[in-house]
PDB file of C-alpha atoms in Angstrom:
ATOM      1  CA  MET M   1      34.984  20.436 -59.640  1.00 68.00           C
ATOM      2  CA  MET M   2      35.216  16.895 -58.258  1.00 78.00           C
ATOM      3  CA  GLY M   3      33.866  13.629 -59.558  1.00 87.00           C
ATOM      4  CA  PRO M   4      31.050  11.869 -57.648  1.00 91.00           C
ATOM      5  CA  GLU M   5      33.415   9.330 -56.038  1.00 93.00           C
ATOM      6  CA  ILE M   6      35.655  12.057 -54.637  1.00 92.00           C
ATOM      7  CA  GLU M   7      32.626  14.154 -53.559  1.00 94.00           C
ATOM      8  CA  ARG M   8      31.254  11.149 -51.667  1.00 94.00           C
ATOM      9  CA  LEU M   9      34.614  10.448 -50.022  1.00 93.00           C
ATOM     10  CA  VAL M  10      35.003  14.099 -48.970  1.00 94.00           C
ATOM     11  CA  GLY M  11      31.442  14.082 -47.613  1.00 95.00           C
ATOM     12  CA  LEU M  12      32.062  10.934 -45.576  1.00 95.00           C
ATOM     13  CA  MET M  13      35.371  12.248 -44.228  1.00 95.00           C
ATOM     14  CA  ALA M  14      33.753  15.563 -43.271  1.00 95.00           C
ATOM     15  CA  ARG M  15      31.323  13.663 -41.006  1.00 96.00           C
ATOM     16  CA  LEU M  16      34.174  12.394 -38.824  1.00 94.00           C
ATOM     17  CA  PRO M  17      34.595  14.178 -35.476  1.00 92.00           C
ATOM     18  CA  GLY M  18      36.967  17.128 -35.695  1.00 92.00           C
ATOM     19  CA  LEU M  19      36.924  17.299 -39.487  1.00 93.00           C
ATOM     20  CA  GLY M  20      35.131  19.836 -41.616  1.00 93.00           C
ATOM     21  CA  PRO M  21      34.846  20.037 -45.399  1.00 93.00           C
ATOM     22  CA  ARG M  22      38.220  21.791 -45.841  1.00 95.00           C
ATOM     23  CA  SER M  23      40.137  19.279 -43.726  1.00 96.00           C
ATOM     24  CA  ALA M  24      38.324  16.415 -45.431  1.00 95.00           C
ATOM     25  CA  ARG M  25      39.323  17.726 -48.871  1.00 95.00           C
ATOM     26  CA  ARG M  26      42.980  18.008 -47.797  1.00 96.00           C
ATOM     27  CA  ILE M  27      42.959  14.441 -46.477  1.00 95.00           C
ATOM     28  CA  VAL M  28      41.312  13.072 -49.618  1.00 95.00           C
ATOM     29  CA  LEU M  29      43.795  14.920 -51.831  1.00 94.00           C
ATOM     30  CA  ARG M  30      46.724  13.467 -49.844  1.00 95.00           C
ATOM     31  CA  LEU M  31      45.228   9.958 -49.986  1.00 95.00           C
ATOM     32  CA  MET M  32      44.708  10.208 -53.738  1.00 93.00           C
ATOM     33  CA  ALA M  33      48.189  11.626 -54.328  1.00 95.00           C
ATOM     34  CA  GLU M  34      49.822   8.860 -52.294  1.00 95.00           C
ATOM     35  CA  ARG M  35      47.637   5.844 -53.085  1.00 94.00           C
ATOM     36  CA  GLU M  36      50.269   3.148 -52.540  1.00 96.00           C
ATOM     37  CA  GLN M  37      51.693   4.582 -49.320  1.00 96.00           C
ATOM     38  CA  ARG M  38      48.483   5.872 -47.678  1.00 95.00           C
ATOM     39  CA  LEU M  39      45.203   4.987 -49.405  1.00 94.00           C
ATOM     40  CA  LEU M  40      45.670   1.256 -49.951  1.00 95.00           C
ATOM     41  CA  PRO M  41      47.015   0.563 -46.420  1.00 95.00           C
ATOM     42  CA  LEU M  42      44.126   2.613 -44.999  1.00 95.00           C
ATOM     43  CA  ILE M  43      41.597   0.613 -47.025  1.00 95.00           C
ATOM     44  CA  ALA M  44      43.160  -2.661 -45.846  1.00 96.00           C
ATOM     45  CA  ALA M  45      43.169  -1.524 -42.197  1.00 96.00           C
ATOM     46  CA  LEU M  46      39.549  -0.364 -42.362  1.00 95.00           C
ATOM     47  CA  ASP M  47      38.491  -3.644 -43.970  1.00 96.00           C
ATOM     48  CA  ALA M  48      40.347  -5.713 -41.341  1.00 95.00           C
ATOM     49  CA  ALA M  49      38.828  -3.664 -38.508  1.00 95.00           C
ATOM     50  CA  CYS M  50      35.360  -3.971 -40.014  1.00 95.00           C
ATOM     51  CA  GLN M  51      35.736  -7.757 -40.300  1.00 96.00           C
ATOM     52  CA  ARG M  52      37.405  -8.499 -36.949  1.00 96.00           C
ATOM     53  CA  VAL M  53      36.718  -5.805 -34.345  1.00 96.00           C
ATOM     54  CA  ALA M  54      33.578  -6.238 -32.243  1.00 97.00           C
ATOM     55  CA  VAL M  55      32.106  -5.131 -28.943  1.00 96.00           C
ATOM     56  CA  CYS M  56      33.385  -7.202 -26.013  1.00 97.00           C
ATOM     57  CA  THR M  57      30.536  -9.293 -24.627  1.00 95.00           C
ATOM     58  CA  VAL M  58      31.862  -8.792 -21.082  1.00 96.00           C
ATOM     59  CA  CYS M  59      32.827  -5.112 -20.738  1.00 96.00           C
ATOM     60  CA  GLY M  60      31.474  -3.393 -23.872  1.00 96.00           C
ATOM     61  CA  GLY M  61      34.929  -2.333 -25.108  1.00 97.00           C
ATOM     62  CA  LEU M  62      36.274  -2.949 -28.618  1.00 97.00           C
ATOM     63  CA  ASP M  63      38.699  -5.701 -29.602  1.00 97.00           C
ATOM     64  CA  SER M  64      39.302  -8.413 -32.166  1.00 96.00           C
ATOM     65  CA  GLN M  65      39.016 -11.198 -29.576  1.00 95.00           C
ATOM     66  CA  GLN M  66      36.259 -12.321 -27.202  1.00 96.00           C
ATOM     67  CA  PRO M  67      36.514 -11.516 -24.385  1.00 96.00           C
ATOM     68  CA  CYS M  68      38.735  -8.516 -25.044  1.00 97.00           C
ATOM     69  CA  MET M  69      42.418  -8.484 -24.046  1.00 97.00           C
ATOM     70  CA  ILE M  70      41.698  -6.424 -20.932  1.00 97.00           C
ATOM     71  CA  CYS M  71      38.952  -8.752 -19.683  1.00 96.00           C
ATOM     72  CA  ALA M  72      41.110 -11.803 -20.435  1.00 96.00           C
ATOM     73  CA  ASP M  73      44.157 -10.418 -18.587  1.00 97.00           C
ATOM     74  CA  ALA M  74      44.394 -12.389 -15.320  1.00 95.00           C
ATOM     75  CA  ALA M  75      46.975  -9.917 -13.953  1.00 96.00           C
ATOM     76  CA  ARG M  76      44.409  -7.100 -13.767  1.00 97.00           C
ATOM     77  CA  GLU M  77      43.400  -5.876 -10.299  1.00 96.00           C
ATOM     78  CA  PRO M  78      39.949  -6.868  -8.937  1.00 95.00           C
ATOM     79  CA  LEU M  79      38.450  -3.478  -9.831  1.00 97.00           C
ATOM     80  CA  ILE M  80      35.907  -2.382 -12.427  1.00 98.00           C
ATOM     81  CA  CYS M  81      36.026   1.160 -13.762  1.00 98.00           C
ATOM     82  CA  VAL M  82      32.671   2.246 -15.221  1.00 98.00           C
ATOM     83  CA  VAL M  83      33.022   4.657 -18.152  1.00 97.00           C
ATOM     84  CA  GLU M  84      30.598   6.209 -20.599  1.00 97.00           C
ATOM     85  CA  THR M  85      32.416   5.402 -23.860  1.00 96.00           C
ATOM     86  CA  VAL M  86      35.242   3.355 -25.319  1.00 97.00           C
ATOM     87  CA  ALA M  87      37.092   6.671 -25.839  1.00 96.00           C
ATOM     88  CA  ASP M  88      37.025   7.147 -22.048  1.00 96.00           C
ATOM     89  CA  GLN M  89      38.390   3.622 -21.558  1.00 97.00           C
ATOM     90  CA  TRP M  90      41.206   4.304 -24.011  1.00 96.00           C
ATOM     91  CA  ALA M  91      42.041   7.604 -22.264  1.00 95.00           C
ATOM     92  CA  LEU M  92      42.434   5.808 -18.921  1.00 95.00           C
ATOM     93  CA  GLU M  93      44.563   3.081 -20.525  1.00 95.00           C
ATOM     94  CA  ARG M  94      46.815   5.734 -22.123  1.00 94.00           C
ATOM     95  CA  ALA M  95      47.344   7.330 -18.719  1.00 92.00           C
ATOM     96  CA  SER M  96      48.762   3.992 -17.424  1.00 92.00           C
ATOM     97  CA  VAL M  97      47.505   4.666 -13.883  1.00 91.00           C
ATOM     98  CA  TYR M  98      44.755   2.043 -13.700  1.00 95.00           C
ATOM     99  CA  ARG M  99      45.246  -1.737 -13.911  1.00 96.00           C
ATOM    100  CA  GLY M 100      41.723  -3.052 -13.361  1.00 97.00           C
ATOM    101  CA  ARG M 101      38.974  -3.964 -15.788  1.00 97.00           C
ATOM    102  CA  TYR M 102      36.278  -1.764 -17.334  1.00 98.00           C
ATOM    103  CA  HIS M 103      32.578  -1.585 -17.956  1.00 97.00           C
ATOM    104  CA  VAL M 104      31.601   0.633 -20.901  1.00 97.00           C
ATOM    105  CA  LEU M 105      28.034   1.904 -20.558  1.00 97.00           C
ATOM    106  CA  GLY M 106      27.779   3.200 -24.123  1.00 94.00           C
ATOM    107  CA  GLY M 107      25.873   6.265 -22.915  1.00 95.00           C
ATOM    108  CA  LEU M 108      24.372   7.909 -19.859  1.00 96.00           C
ATOM    109  CA  LEU M 109      20.938   7.976 -18.281  1.00 95.00           C
ATOM    110  CA  SER M 110      19.012  10.748 -19.987  1.00 92.00           C
ATOM    111  CA  ALA M 111      15.274  11.392 -19.918  1.00 86.00           C
ATOM    112  CA  ILE M 112      15.637  13.851 -22.790  1.00 89.00           C
ATOM    113  CA  ALA M 113      17.483  11.358 -25.016  1.00 86.00           C
ATOM    114  CA  GLY M 114      15.270   8.495 -23.824  1.00 89.00           C
ATOM    115  CA  HIS M 115      18.131   6.427 -22.346  1.00 90.00           C
ATOM    116  CA  GLY M 116      17.088   4.324 -19.378  1.00 90.00           C
ATOM    117  CA  PRO M 117      19.018   1.768 -17.260  1.00 90.00           C
ATOM    118  CA  GLU M 118      18.115  -1.044 -19.652  1.00 88.00           C
ATOM    119  CA  ASP M 119      19.960   0.774 -22.472  1.00 89.00           C
ATOM    120  CA  LEU M 120      23.275   0.917 -20.603  1.00 91.00           C
ATOM    121  CA  GLY M 121      24.070  -2.725 -19.816  1.00 87.00           C
ATOM    122  CA  ILE M 122      23.787  -2.136 -16.081  1.00 91.00           C
ATOM    123  CA  ASP M 123      22.448  -5.665 -15.534  1.00 91.00           C
ATOM    124  CA  ARG M 124      25.656  -6.988 -17.142  1.00 93.00           C
ATOM    125  CA  LEU M 125      27.672  -4.890 -14.687  1.00 95.00           C
ATOM    126  CA  VAL M 126      25.743  -6.239 -11.686  1.00 94.00           C
ATOM    127  CA  ALA M 127      26.214  -9.805 -12.970  1.00 93.00           C
ATOM    128  CA  ARG M 128      29.992  -9.260 -12.999  1.00 94.00           C
ATOM    129  CA  LEU M 129      30.021  -8.534  -9.262  1.00 94.00           C
ATOM    130  CA  ASP M 130      30.421 -12.165  -8.223  1.00 87.00           C
ATOM    131  CA  GLY M 131      32.524 -11.547  -5.130  1.00 86.00           C
ATOM    132  CA  SER M 132      35.861 -11.335  -6.922  1.00 91.00           C
ATOM    133  CA  VAL M 133      35.522  -7.583  -7.543  1.00 95.00           C
ATOM    134  CA  ARG M 134      36.397  -5.437  -4.526  1.00 94.00           C
ATOM    135  CA  GLU M 135      35.672  -1.962  -5.940  1.00 96.00           C
ATOM    136  CA  VAL M 136      33.652  -0.287  -8.693  1.00 97.00           C
ATOM    137  CA  ILE M 137      35.028   3.101  -9.758  1.00 97.00           C
ATOM    138  CA  LEU M 138      32.558   5.461 -11.421  1.00 96.00           C
ATOM    139  CA  ALA M 139      34.561   7.449 -13.989  1.00 95.00           C
ATOM    140  CA  LEU M 140      31.672   9.356 -15.505  1.00 94.00           C
ATOM    141  CA  PRO M 141      31.630  12.930 -16.811  1.00 90.00           C
ATOM    142  CA  ALA M 142      30.759  15.782 -14.455  1.00 79.00           C
ATOM    143  CA  THR M 143      27.590  16.647 -16.368  1.00 84.00           C
ATOM    144  CA  VAL M 144      23.937  16.476 -15.316  1.00 86.00           C
ATOM    145  CA  ASP M 145      23.495  13.129 -17.074  1.00 93.00           C
ATOM    146  CA  GLY M 146      26.823  11.854 -15.722  1.00 91.00           C
ATOM    147  CA  GLN M 147      25.839  12.788 -12.175  1.00 88.00           C
ATOM    148  CA  ALA M 148      22.394  11.191 -12.577  1.00 93.00           C
ATOM    149  CA  THR M 149      23.983   7.995 -13.888  1.00 95.00           C
ATOM    150  CA  ALA M 150      26.515   7.930 -11.037  1.00 94.00           C
ATOM    151  CA  HIS M 151      23.747   8.415  -8.468  1.00 94.00           C
ATOM    152  CA  TYR M 152      21.659   5.625 -10.013  1.00 96.00           C
ATOM    153  CA  LEU M 153      24.628   3.254 -10.090  1.00 97.00           C
ATOM    154  CA  THR M 154      25.580   4.070  -6.498  1.00 96.00           C
ATOM    155  CA  GLU M 155      22.073   3.140  -5.341  1.00 95.00           C
ATOM    156  CA  ARG M 156      21.862   0.066  -7.575  1.00 95.00           C
ATOM    157  CA  LEU M 157      25.236  -1.296  -6.417  1.00 95.00           C
ATOM    158  CA  ALA M 158      24.682  -0.541  -2.705  1.00 93.00           C
ATOM    159  CA  THR M 159      23.506  -4.108  -2.004  1.00 91.00           C
ATOM    160  CA  CYS M 160      26.148  -5.862  -4.128  1.00 92.00           C
ATOM    161  CA  GLY M 161      28.790  -6.034  -1.382  1.00 90.00           C
ATOM    162  CA  VAL M 162      31.326  -3.956  -3.287  1.00 95.00           C
ATOM    163  CA  SER M 163      32.887  -0.578  -2.546  1.00 95.00           C
ATOM    164  CA  VAL M 164      31.665   2.118  -4.957  1.00 96.00           C
ATOM    165  CA  THR M 165      33.929   5.137  -5.515  1.00 94.00           C
ATOM    166  CA  ARG M 166      33.974   8.093  -7.890  1.00 90.00           C
ATOM    167  CA  LEU M 167      36.744  10.066  -9.511  1.00 83.00           C
ATOM    168  CA  ALA M 168      37.674  13.110  -7.480  1.00 68.00           C
ATOM    169  CA  GLN M 169      39.916  16.122  -8.188  1.00 58.00           C
ATOM    170  CA  GLY M 170      40.977  16.920 -11.667  1.00 59.00           C
ATOM    171  CA  VAL M 171      37.780  16.269 -13.609  1.00 67.00           C
ATOM    172  CA  PRO M 172      36.221  19.654 -14.341  1.00 70.00           C
ATOM    173  CA  VAL M 173      32.454  20.181 -14.202  1.00 69.00           C
ATOM    174  CA  GLY M 174      31.100  19.730 -17.697  1.00 74.00           C
ATOM    175  CA  GLY M 175      34.330  17.953 -18.713  1.00 75.00           C
ATOM    176  CA  SER M 176      34.646  14.758 -20.705  1.00 80.00           C
ATOM    177  CA  ILE M 177      37.024  11.978 -19.638  1.00 81.00           C
ATOM    178  CA  GLU M 178      38.398  11.386 -23.144  1.00 82.00           C
ATOM    179  CA  ILE M 179      39.792  14.930 -23.552  1.00 80.00           C
ATOM    180  CA  LEU M 180      41.683  15.087 -20.246  1.00 79.00           C
ATOM    181  CA  ASP M 181      45.464  14.824 -20.167  1.00 76.00           C
ATOM    182  CA  GLU M 182      47.213  11.907 -18.467  1.00 80.00           C
ATOM    183  CA  GLY M 183      48.297  13.950 -15.435  1.00 72.00           C
ATOM    184  CA  THR M 184      44.756  15.115 -14.723  1.00 75.00           C
ATOM    185  CA  LEU M 185      43.455  11.561 -15.121  1.00 80.00           C
ATOM    186  CA  ALA M 186      46.146  10.230 -12.782  1.00 78.00           C
ATOM    187  CA  LEU M 187      45.222  12.785 -10.109  1.00 70.00           C
ATOM    188  CA  ALA M 188      41.504  12.128 -10.478  1.00 77.00           C
ATOM    189  CA  LEU M 189      41.945   8.370 -10.230  1.00 79.00           C
ATOM    190  CA  SER M 190      44.340   8.444  -7.268  1.00 74.00           C
ATOM    191  CA  ALA M 191      42.121  10.879  -5.320  1.00 70.00           C
ATOM    192  CA  ARG M 192      38.824   9.040  -5.862  1.00 74.00           C
ATOM    193  CA  ARG M 193      36.319   9.000  -3.001  1.00 72.00           C
ATOM    194  CA  ALA M 194      33.236   7.063  -1.914  1.00 78.00           C
ATOM    195  CA  ALA M 195      30.184   7.721  -4.097  1.00 77.00           C
ATOM    196  CA  GLY M 196      26.968   8.985  -2.631  1.00 66.00           C
TER     197      GLY M 196
END
């Protein structure tokens, strides 16, 4: 039997991706048993992130500064890699094979889910193509919605005077960018091809 505070904490933890009720209970027990070493630093980190981290107004990523560190980095190559989620952006950064900037859509075109072009910040992407960007890389999942989004973007960017490419080998059909290993991501990025 747990008190209402612990029940609520277990319930909230169980909602996190990859955690079920049993894992959530184990985590809560560990946090409660080691309050000084684990719980209090976690609370402080969550509070700081809640107060300071925001969506980058340029690319849609997450950071505690505006624009984000990636967008502000003048040493980045004149490329924009379009990804579905921040998790995809982080996966590409972990792989250390790409040194351009990003554009995080925050979703994919989907008639079923009711997501249209206006929901994905595509106008912001087009506005970023001011002549300094030489290539837009579409790093979208190999799903029906990912393919539809890539096709739409290829057509929309055709008149922007920029090369549009897509990831090639290594990304399995139905796969998600964020779960791929670094080697697969490196191969997919290095073997990209023209979209369309």
